[in-house]
Amino acid sequence: MTTIGALLGLALAIVLIIKKLSPVYSLMFGALVGALVGGLSLVETITVMTDGVKDVTPAVVRILAAGVLSGVLIKSGAAITISNAIIRLMGERFTLAALAVTTLVLCGVGVFIDVAVITVAPIALATGQRLKIPVPVLLMAMIGGGKCGNIISPNPNTIIAAENLHAPLSMVMAANLIPALIGLLFTVFVVLRFMPQRKAAFTPIELETTTEQQNLPSLLTSLVAPIVTIGLLALRPLLDIAIDPLIALPAGGIAGMLAMGQWRKLLPAVEFGLGKMAGVAVLLIGTGTIAGVIKNSGLKDCILSMLEHIHLGGVTIAPTAGALMSAATASTTAGATVASASFAETILAVGVPALWGAAMINAGATTLDHLPHGSFFHATGGACELSFKQRLRLVPYETAVGLVLTLASVATYLLIG
């Protein structure tokens, strides 16, 4: 089918998402219209769309399994314990760096980036009130750290990029460790050097204090779940023992709940995690339909031609695809899904190893995943009670952090890959 059809379908999906139609139905409708306009018959269109969904089904199953780990970390209070420990360790003098490190760690161990920001936000706001740090600066520190953690995490974006390129999840996580550290340093530099540091007049903010937050597990037991999960995933590269994420993610969550002595809360935690992942899983079904259309169109050839025209090599295909698709979907997960499902064969054909292709797509998908037509923009702004205009002012800073992560991932591949 034609490139025009794929682009029209993608544009239509973006417009519908901006108009507040469900992202899943927007993507499905965009895929349907794009394929028909691109020259496919109705029967061929349905086949292409369902084939696209089939491509992402294995990753959807693993993402649902990841709900156990995510639910345990959040509902047990382990995420709050870990964040409190980091901020207490680094002290008020390094508050912004502590917030960035905290969200990096939470995302890195498997908490969604928006959930990580929402979890840390009450602590950040309380500290900000005391030290008179502007709220947008606090939020930017958390978002920047979260983006860095997101490229080294067993989160849906990493899982699906690894799955679509048939690369080991643990190795894809490890490949972006250096870029994540570079991104962390850049985040701290940005919030300290370029964002306004004037003393802010704060209105009192009612900070939530629940019984669950008052009875938090110890730091040692809170770390059991992520340590077990990462340990199981690391067995493949270390000892050539393949433990699938479908097993490692829930096993880590269950081990953590047992270590914290909260096994009675396991079922509610699993249900909570499933609820969080169910929305992502359904979104991926819609994303799979548009990915199937793009994969069967000439869009890949157009992007390759564009890269050749501006004299960029095949190594730039993966990060460029991740960045463009994250802009189109305003989602790291959806961007990584469309990019990896649509461009996997092309990336491998130009000689980029599957491991690094997945890593660079994952990093690229953080470049523009924060645009206003996505949920992340609104969820993070709401967590810190920012207006739309205030939240919009952070977009250039977020883009800069995502771009640094992407360039650092490409540079790491060129140097050691």
Tab-separated table of C-alpha atoms in Angstrom:
chain	number	residue	atom	x	y	z
A	1	MET	CA	0.000	0.000	0.000
A	2	THR	CA	1.049	3.621	-0.509
A	3	THR	CA	2.965	5.783	1.937
A	4	ILE	CA	0.282	8.478	1.671
A	5	GLY	CA	-2.296	6.068	3.054
A	6	ALA	CA	-0.133	5.183	6.076
A	7	LEU	CA	0.638	8.842	6.801
A	8	LEU	CA	-3.022	9.827	6.436
A	9	GLY	CA	-4.098	7.030	8.793
A	10	LEU	CA	-1.476	8.062	11.353
A	11	ALA	CA	-2.470	11.724	11.088
A	12	LEU	CA	-6.160	10.854	11.461
A	13	ALA	CA	-5.409	8.805	14.578
A	14	ILE	CA	-3.483	11.744	16.104
A	15	VAL	CA	-6.325	14.184	15.380
A	16	LEU	CA	-8.893	11.841	16.933
A	17	ILE	CA	-6.719	11.379	20.051
A	18	ILE	CA	-6.386	15.168	20.382
A	19	LYS	CA	-10.188	15.391	20.057
A	20	LYS	CA	-10.418	13.104	23.126
A	21	LEU	CA	-11.614	9.968	21.352
A	22	SER	CA	-10.315	6.777	22.971
A	23	PRO	CA	-6.696	6.253	21.794
A	24	VAL	CA	-7.438	2.581	21.057
A	25	TYR	CA	-10.349	3.345	18.743
A	26	SER	CA	-8.484	6.320	17.258
A	27	LEU	CA	-5.593	4.064	16.266
A	28	MET	CA	-7.896	1.361	14.914
A	29	PHE	CA	-9.959	3.816	12.889
A	30	GLY	CA	-6.809	5.514	11.601
A	31	ALA	CA	-5.425	2.132	10.543
A	32	LEU	CA	-8.674	1.235	8.760
A	33	VAL	CA	-8.921	4.512	6.839
A	34	GLY	CA	-5.189	4.591	6.065
A	35	ALA	CA	-5.159	1.096	4.602
A	36	LEU	CA	-8.255	1.726	2.454
A	37	VAL	CA	-6.903	5.063	1.182
A	38	GLY	CA	-3.534	3.384	0.602
A	39	GLY	CA	-5.059	1.005	-1.911
A	40	LEU	CA	-5.966	-2.159	0.012
A	41	SER	CA	-9.337	-3.842	-0.246
A	42	LEU	CA	-11.504	-4.185	2.874
A	43	VAL	CA	-10.546	-7.856	3.268
A	44	GLU	CA	-6.836	-7.058	2.867
A	45	THR	CA	-7.176	-4.172	5.334
A	46	ILE	CA	-8.635	-6.409	8.042
A	47	THR	CA	-5.900	-8.991	7.412
A	48	VAL	CA	-3.141	-6.395	7.731
A	49	MET	CA	-4.661	-4.981	10.924
A	50	THR	CA	-5.100	-8.383	12.590
A	51	ASP	CA	-1.608	-9.458	11.532
A	52	GLY	CA	-0.297	-6.347	13.260
A	53	VAL	CA	-2.120	-7.333	16.456
A	54	LYS	CA	-0.696	-10.871	16.218
A	55	ASP	CA	2.816	-9.403	16.104
A	56	VAL	CA	2.387	-7.682	19.476
A	57	THR	CA	0.450	-10.487	21.221
A	58	PRO	CA	3.528	-12.159	22.835
A	59	ALA	CA	4.579	-8.824	24.308
A	60	VAL	CA	1.032	-8.164	25.559
A	61	VAL	CA	1.122	-11.431	27.544
A	62	ARG	CA	4.447	-10.485	29.134
A	63	ILE	CA	3.198	-6.988	29.922
A	64	LEU	CA	0.206	-8.438	31.747
A	65	ALA	CA	2.635	-10.614	33.722
A	66	ALA	CA	4.592	-7.465	34.613
A	67	GLY	CA	1.483	-6.235	36.412
A	68	VAL	CA	2.324	-8.520	39.345
A	69	LEU	CA	5.674	-6.804	39.965
A	70	SER	CA	4.281	-3.311	39.445
A	71	GLY	CA	1.262	-3.971	41.682
A	72	VAL	CA	3.433	-5.364	44.480
A	73	LEU	CA	5.844	-2.415	44.443
A	74	ILE	CA	3.005	0.108	44.607
A	75	LYS	CA	0.408	-1.517	46.880
A	76	SER	CA	2.911	-2.848	49.436
A	77	GLY	CA	4.439	0.600	49.925
A	78	ALA	CA	7.829	-0.615	48.645
A	79	ALA	CA	7.964	2.151	46.020
A	80	ILE	CA	7.450	4.815	48.701
A	81	THR	CA	10.046	3.215	50.987
A	82	ILE	CA	12.638	3.186	48.203
A	83	SER	CA	11.930	6.806	47.247
A	84	ASN	CA	12.046	7.996	50.868
A	85	ALA	CA	15.373	6.221	51.404
A	86	ILE	CA	17.007	7.837	48.354
A	87	ILE	CA	15.832	11.354	49.223
A	88	ARG	CA	16.872	10.915	52.869
A	89	LEU	CA	20.281	9.574	51.813
A	90	MET	CA	21.071	12.437	49.432
A	91	GLY	CA	19.729	15.167	51.726
A	92	GLU	CA	17.927	18.478	51.124
A	93	ARG	CA	21.006	20.086	49.590
A	94	PHE	CA	20.711	17.768	46.607
A	95	THR	CA	16.912	17.648	46.513
A	96	LEU	CA	16.536	17.934	42.729
A	97	ALA	CA	19.198	15.306	42.066
A	98	ALA	CA	17.537	13.062	44.671
A	99	LEU	CA	14.145	13.389	42.949
A	100	ALA	CA	15.683	12.522	39.575
A	101	VAL	CA	17.517	9.513	41.022
A	102	THR	CA	14.367	8.364	42.836
A	103	THR	CA	12.174	8.287	39.739
A	104	LEU	CA	15.025	6.688	37.776
A	105	VAL	CA	15.251	3.882	40.325
A	106	LEU	CA	11.474	3.373	40.563
A	107	CYS	CA	11.103	3.208	36.771
A	108	GLY	CA	14.226	1.083	36.529
A	109	VAL	CA	12.784	-1.579	38.820
A	110	GLY	CA	9.489	-1.797	36.934
A	111	VAL	CA	7.150	1.027	37.979
A	112	PHE	CA	5.403	2.950	35.182
A	113	ILE	CA	6.911	6.405	34.684
A	114	ASP	CA	3.630	8.228	35.329
A	115	VAL	CA	2.992	6.092	38.429
A	116	ALA	CA	6.566	6.762	39.597
A	117	VAL	CA	6.038	10.516	39.285
A	118	ILE	CA	2.677	10.309	41.076
A	119	THR	CA	4.306	8.244	43.849
A	120	VAL	CA	7.201	10.653	44.394
A	121	ALA	CA	5.165	13.867	43.855
A	122	PRO	CA	3.845	14.200	47.463
A	123	ILE	CA	7.398	13.904	48.824
A	124	ALA	CA	8.664	16.377	46.207
A	125	LEU	CA	5.909	18.901	46.956
A	126	ALA	CA	6.459	18.701	50.707
A	127	THR	CA	10.191	19.277	50.244
A	128	GLY	CA	9.550	22.029	47.704
A	129	GLN	CA	7.243	23.880	50.071
A	130	ARG	CA	9.911	23.859	52.755
A	131	LEU	CA	12.773	24.904	50.450
A	132	LYS	CA	10.689	27.166	48.187
A	133	ILE	CA	11.603	25.307	44.983
A	134	PRO	CA	9.229	26.055	42.063
A	135	VAL	CA	6.847	23.165	41.321
A	136	PRO	CA	7.705	22.982	37.570
A	137	VAL	CA	11.366	22.494	38.505
A	138	LEU	CA	10.434	19.669	40.878
A	139	LEU	CA	8.308	17.999	38.197
A	140	MET	CA	11.026	18.323	35.540
A	141	ALA	CA	13.527	16.630	37.838
A	142	MET	CA	11.113	13.718	38.333
A	143	ILE	CA	10.219	13.433	34.646
A	144	GLY	CA	13.853	13.544	33.523
A	145	GLY	CA	14.834	10.850	35.993
A	146	GLY	CA	11.821	8.773	34.993
A	147	LYS	CA	12.782	8.905	31.324
A	148	CYS	CA	16.269	7.687	32.211
A	149	GLY	CA	14.857	4.811	34.257
A	150	ASN	CA	12.370	3.921	31.553
A	151	ILE	CA	15.072	2.860	29.078
A	152	ILE	CA	16.657	0.389	31.540
A	153	SER	CA	13.455	-1.065	32.997
A	154	PRO	CA	11.333	-4.202	32.597
A	155	ASN	CA	8.489	-1.862	31.604
A	156	PRO	CA	6.170	-2.413	28.602
A	157	ASN	CA	8.227	-0.253	26.223
A	158	THR	CA	11.397	-2.276	26.864
A	159	ILE	CA	9.571	-5.595	26.841
A	160	ILE	CA	7.913	-4.988	23.488
A	161	ALA	CA	11.049	-3.582	21.801
A	162	ALA	CA	13.024	-6.630	22.945
A	163	GLU	CA	10.226	-9.015	21.921
A	164	ASN	CA	9.752	-7.602	18.419
A	165	LEU	CA	13.485	-7.734	17.663
A	166	HIS	CA	13.930	-11.105	19.444
A	167	ALA	CA	16.567	-9.760	21.844
A	168	PRO	CA	17.044	-10.784	25.516
A	169	LEU	CA	15.162	-8.372	27.770
A	170	SER	CA	17.942	-8.185	30.373
A	171	MET	CA	20.529	-7.301	27.719
A	172	VAL	CA	18.305	-4.592	26.213
A	173	MET	CA	17.942	-3.132	29.710
A	174	ALA	CA	21.704	-3.255	30.308
A	175	ALA	CA	22.563	-1.751	26.905
A	176	ASN	CA	21.117	1.622	27.920
A	177	LEU	CA	22.745	1.870	31.358
A	178	ILE	CA	25.403	4.348	30.203
A	179	PRO	CA	22.867	6.517	28.290
A	180	ALA	CA	20.621	6.515	31.381
A	181	LEU	CA	23.445	7.830	33.563
A	182	ILE	CA	24.313	10.480	30.969
A	183	GLY	CA	20.637	11.464	30.815
A	184	LEU	CA	20.489	11.705	34.604
A	185	LEU	CA	23.456	14.089	34.714
A	186	PHE	CA	21.937	16.145	31.894
A	187	THR	CA	18.580	16.317	33.713
A	188	VAL	CA	20.209	17.685	36.867
A	189	PHE	CA	22.219	20.144	34.751
A	190	VAL	CA	19.070	21.368	32.979
A	191	VAL	CA	16.968	21.882	36.112
A	192	LEU	CA	19.796	23.703	37.885
A	193	ARG	CA	21.149	25.765	34.980
A	194	PHE	CA	18.273	26.571	32.634
A	195	MET	CA	15.083	26.468	34.714
A	196	PRO	CA	14.009	29.415	36.909
A	197	GLN	CA	15.235	28.951	40.496
A	198	ARG	CA	13.573	32.021	42.004
A	199	LYS	CA	11.848	31.618	45.347
A	200	ALA	CA	8.287	30.543	44.691
A	201	ALA	CA	5.154	31.515	46.576
A	202	PHE	CA	3.462	28.236	47.389
A	203	THR	CA	-0.176	27.748	48.150
A	204	PRO	CA	-0.697	25.070	50.794
A	205	ILE	CA	-1.107	21.656	49.167
A	206	GLU	CA	-2.994	18.923	50.937
A	207	LEU	CA	-0.616	15.989	50.965
A	208	GLU	CA	-2.134	12.537	51.138
A	209	THR	CA	-1.254	10.444	54.185
A	210	THR	CA	-2.879	7.057	54.221
A	211	THR	CA	-2.626	4.148	56.593
A	212	GLU	CA	-0.720	2.260	53.917
A	213	GLN	CA	1.872	5.060	53.767
A	214	GLN	CA	2.261	5.112	57.539
A	215	ASN	CA	3.019	1.381	57.779
A	216	LEU	CA	5.717	1.002	55.193
A	217	PRO	CA	7.969	-2.065	54.758
A	218	SER	CA	11.690	-1.869	55.463
A	219	LEU	CA	14.097	-0.889	52.715
A	220	LEU	CA	15.742	-4.323	52.692
A	221	THR	CA	12.481	-6.192	52.127
A	222	SER	CA	11.288	-3.540	49.641
A	223	LEU	CA	14.287	-4.282	47.436
A	224	VAL	CA	13.641	-8.037	47.275
A	225	ALA	CA	11.112	-7.869	44.402
A	226	PRO	CA	13.287	-5.890	41.946
A	227	ILE	CA	16.448	-7.779	42.931
A	228	VAL	CA	14.831	-11.194	42.357
A	229	THR	CA	13.313	-10.053	39.043
A	230	ILE	CA	16.529	-8.583	37.660
A	231	GLY	CA	18.506	-11.570	38.981
A	232	LEU	CA	16.271	-14.044	37.147
A	233	LEU	CA	16.460	-12.037	33.917
A	234	ALA	CA	20.252	-11.816	34.237
A	235	LEU	CA	20.629	-15.615	34.317
A	236	ARG	CA	20.403	-15.765	30.524
A	237	PRO	CA	23.422	-13.565	29.694
A	238	LEU	CA	25.410	-14.718	32.749
A	239	LEU	CA	24.795	-18.481	32.847
A	240	ASP	CA	22.873	-19.128	29.617
A	241	ILE	CA	19.784	-20.090	31.646
A	242	ALA	CA	16.782	-18.577	29.893
A	243	ILE	CA	14.105	-17.367	32.324
A	244	ASP	CA	11.354	-15.706	30.321
A	245	PRO	CA	10.004	-12.362	31.585
A	246	LEU	CA	6.620	-14.115	31.726
A	247	ILE	CA	8.070	-16.054	34.691
A	248	ALA	CA	10.657	-13.618	36.094
A	249	LEU	CA	8.362	-10.609	36.505
A	250	PRO	CA	5.597	-12.265	38.568
A	251	ALA	CA	8.142	-14.423	40.437
A	252	GLY	CA	9.947	-11.292	41.609
A	253	GLY	CA	6.681	-9.712	42.709
A	254	ILE	CA	5.603	-12.772	44.682
A	255	ALA	CA	9.049	-13.112	46.321
A	256	GLY	CA	8.906	-9.463	47.337
A	257	MET	CA	5.454	-9.772	48.872
A	258	LEU	CA	6.533	-12.813	50.874
A	259	ALA	CA	9.700	-11.033	52.075
A	260	MET	CA	7.634	-8.049	53.233
A	261	GLY	CA	5.267	-10.345	55.109
A	262	GLN	CA	2.287	-9.008	53.176
A	263	TRP	CA	1.237	-12.172	51.381
A	264	ARG	CA	-2.381	-11.514	52.381
A	265	LYS	CA	-2.243	-8.419	50.161
A	266	LEU	CA	-0.940	-10.373	47.174
A	267	LEU	CA	-4.295	-10.788	45.430
A	268	PRO	CA	-5.285	-7.106	45.783
A	269	ALA	CA	-1.810	-6.128	44.564
A	270	VAL	CA	-2.099	-8.441	41.554
A	271	GLU	CA	-5.539	-7.041	40.727
A	272	PHE	CA	-4.203	-3.494	41.019
A	273	GLY	CA	-1.247	-4.297	38.761
A	274	LEU	CA	-3.488	-6.039	36.250
A	275	GLY	CA	-5.734	-2.980	36.165
A	276	LYS	CA	-2.736	-0.782	35.395
A	277	MET	CA	-1.423	-3.130	32.694
A	278	ALA	CA	-4.834	-3.887	31.176
A	279	GLY	CA	-5.078	-0.349	29.830
A	280	VAL	CA	-1.626	-0.675	28.278
A	281	ALA	CA	-2.472	-4.095	26.834
A	282	VAL	CA	-5.648	-2.777	25.203
A	283	LEU	CA	-3.743	0.253	23.894
A	284	LEU	CA	-1.209	-2.109	22.313
A	285	ILE	CA	-3.992	-3.861	20.419
A	286	GLY	CA	-4.946	-0.555	18.802
A	287	THR	CA	-1.267	0.230	18.293
A	288	GLY	CA	-0.764	-3.163	16.657
A	289	THR	CA	-3.369	-2.347	14.001
A	290	ILE	CA	-1.631	0.868	12.917
A	291	ALA	CA	1.754	-0.887	13.139
A	292	GLY	CA	0.483	-3.550	10.733
A	293	VAL	CA	-0.583	-0.872	8.270
A	294	ILE	CA	2.744	0.990	8.498
A	295	LYS	CA	4.668	-2.263	8.151
A	296	ASN	CA	2.844	-3.050	4.896
A	297	SER	CA	3.214	0.440	3.449
A	298	GLY	CA	6.039	2.275	1.713
A	299	LEU	CA	6.652	4.489	4.759
A	300	LYS	CA	9.773	2.550	5.741
A	301	ASP	CA	11.290	3.133	2.300
A	302	CYS	CA	10.502	6.859	2.524
A	303	ILE	CA	12.246	7.154	5.899
A	304	LEU	CA	15.244	5.216	4.571
A	305	SER	CA	15.386	7.485	1.539
A	306	MET	CA	15.207	10.553	3.774
A	307	LEU	CA	18.054	9.289	5.960
A	308	GLU	CA	20.180	8.545	2.901
A	309	HIS	CA	19.416	11.974	1.461
A	310	ILE	CA	20.719	13.724	4.579
A	311	HIS	CA	23.667	11.298	4.667
A	312	LEU	CA	22.769	9.456	7.860
A	313	GLY	CA	23.604	5.760	8.016
A	314	GLY	CA	21.462	2.735	8.775
A	315	VAL	CA	22.301	3.024	12.462
A	316	THR	CA	19.934	6.001	12.705
A	317	ILE	CA	16.872	4.032	11.554
A	318	ALA	CA	16.049	2.607	15.005
A	319	PRO	CA	16.271	5.840	17.047
A	320	THR	CA	14.579	7.876	14.310
A	321	ALA	CA	11.700	5.407	14.093
A	322	GLY	CA	11.324	5.420	17.885
A	323	ALA	CA	11.308	9.221	18.016
A	324	LEU	CA	8.839	9.673	15.141
A	325	MET	CA	6.418	7.062	16.458
A	326	SER	CA	6.607	8.443	19.998
A	327	ALA	CA	5.658	11.840	18.581
A	328	ALA	CA	2.761	10.316	16.670
A	329	THR	CA	1.368	8.388	19.642
A	330	ALA	CA	2.625	10.568	22.565
A	331	SER	CA	3.489	7.350	24.350
A	332	THR	CA	6.751	5.525	25.005
A	333	THR	CA	5.019	2.157	24.901
A	334	ALA	CA	2.981	2.808	21.764
A	335	GLY	CA	5.933	4.499	20.059
A	336	ALA	CA	8.248	1.582	20.809
A	337	THR	CA	5.540	-0.825	19.642
A	338	VAL	CA	4.919	0.800	16.264
A	339	ALA	CA	8.619	1.415	15.631
A	340	SER	CA	9.801	-2.086	16.555
A	341	ALA	CA	6.931	-3.885	14.819
A	342	SER	CA	7.230	-1.821	11.638
A	343	PHE	CA	10.996	-1.444	11.294
A	344	ALA	CA	12.466	-4.589	12.884
A	345	GLU	CA	13.263	-6.299	9.579
A	346	THR	CA	14.728	-3.133	8.106
A	347	ILE	CA	16.929	-2.490	11.155
A	348	LEU	CA	18.291	-6.028	11.088
A	349	ALA	CA	18.769	-5.890	7.308
A	350	VAL	CA	21.154	-2.923	7.541
A	351	GLY	CA	23.354	-4.859	9.971
A	352	VAL	CA	22.320	-3.431	13.354
A	353	PRO	CA	22.216	-6.256	15.960
A	354	ALA	CA	18.806	-7.003	17.466
A	355	LEU	CA	19.995	-6.037	20.951
A	356	TRP	CA	21.119	-2.563	19.945
A	357	GLY	CA	18.220	-2.023	17.576
A	358	ALA	CA	15.797	-2.615	20.456
A	359	ALA	CA	17.853	-0.421	22.823
A	360	MET	CA	17.990	2.499	20.367
A	361	ILE	CA	14.279	2.256	19.560
A	362	ASN	CA	13.558	2.297	23.287
A	363	ALA	CA	15.728	5.370	23.820
A	364	GLY	CA	14.281	7.108	20.762
A	365	ALA	CA	10.747	6.538	22.045
A	366	THR	CA	11.467	8.856	25.008
A	367	THR	CA	12.150	11.833	22.742
A	368	LEU	CA	8.583	13.061	22.186
A	369	ASP	CA	6.391	10.790	24.315
A	370	HIS	CA	5.331	13.737	26.495
A	371	LEU	CA	3.313	15.697	23.909
A	372	PRO	CA	-0.126	17.006	24.961
A	373	HIS	CA	-2.174	14.467	22.997
A	374	GLY	CA	-0.949	11.694	25.323
A	375	SER	CA	-1.934	10.743	28.863
A	376	PHE	CA	1.548	11.197	30.357
A	377	PHE	CA	1.416	14.969	29.820
A	378	HIS	CA	-1.826	15.302	31.765
A	379	ALA	CA	-1.157	12.681	34.467
A	380	THR	CA	2.156	14.254	35.500
A	381	GLY	CA	0.798	17.800	35.354
A	382	GLY	CA	-2.161	16.794	37.495
A	383	ALA	CA	0.088	15.096	40.058
A	384	CYS	CA	1.756	18.457	40.758
A	385	GLU	CA	-1.356	20.597	40.194
A	386	LEU	CA	0.069	22.495	37.234
A	387	SER	CA	-2.139	24.275	34.714
A	388	PHE	CA	-2.039	23.255	31.039
A	389	LYS	CA	0.070	26.323	30.223
A	390	GLN	CA	2.546	25.626	33.043
A	391	ARG	CA	2.834	21.984	32.015
A	392	LEU	CA	3.343	22.944	28.361
A	393	ARG	CA	6.415	25.021	29.266
A	394	LEU	CA	8.230	21.835	30.322
A	395	VAL	CA	7.956	20.198	26.873
A	396	PRO	CA	11.207	21.709	25.456
A	397	TYR	CA	13.182	20.543	28.510
A	398	GLU	CA	11.676	17.046	28.303
A	399	THR	CA	12.476	16.884	24.592
A	400	ALA	CA	16.079	17.859	25.301
A	401	VAL	CA	16.424	15.037	27.854
A	402	GLY	CA	14.881	12.508	25.448
A	403	LEU	CA	17.184	13.678	22.647
A	404	VAL	CA	20.259	13.304	24.877
A	405	LEU	CA	19.182	9.775	25.835
A	406	THR	CA	18.740	8.903	22.154
A	407	LEU	CA	22.081	10.348	21.055
A	408	ALA	CA	23.831	8.684	24.000
A	409	SER	CA	22.313	5.324	23.053
A	410	VAL	CA	23.512	5.683	19.460
A	411	ALA	CA	26.969	6.782	20.622
A	412	THR	CA	27.185	3.826	23.036
A	413	TYR	CA	26.386	1.423	20.197
A	414	LEU	CA	28.962	3.017	17.913
A	415	LEU	CA	31.649	2.891	20.605
A	416	ILE	CA	31.082	-0.514	22.218
A	417	GLY	CA	28.237	-2.182	20.363
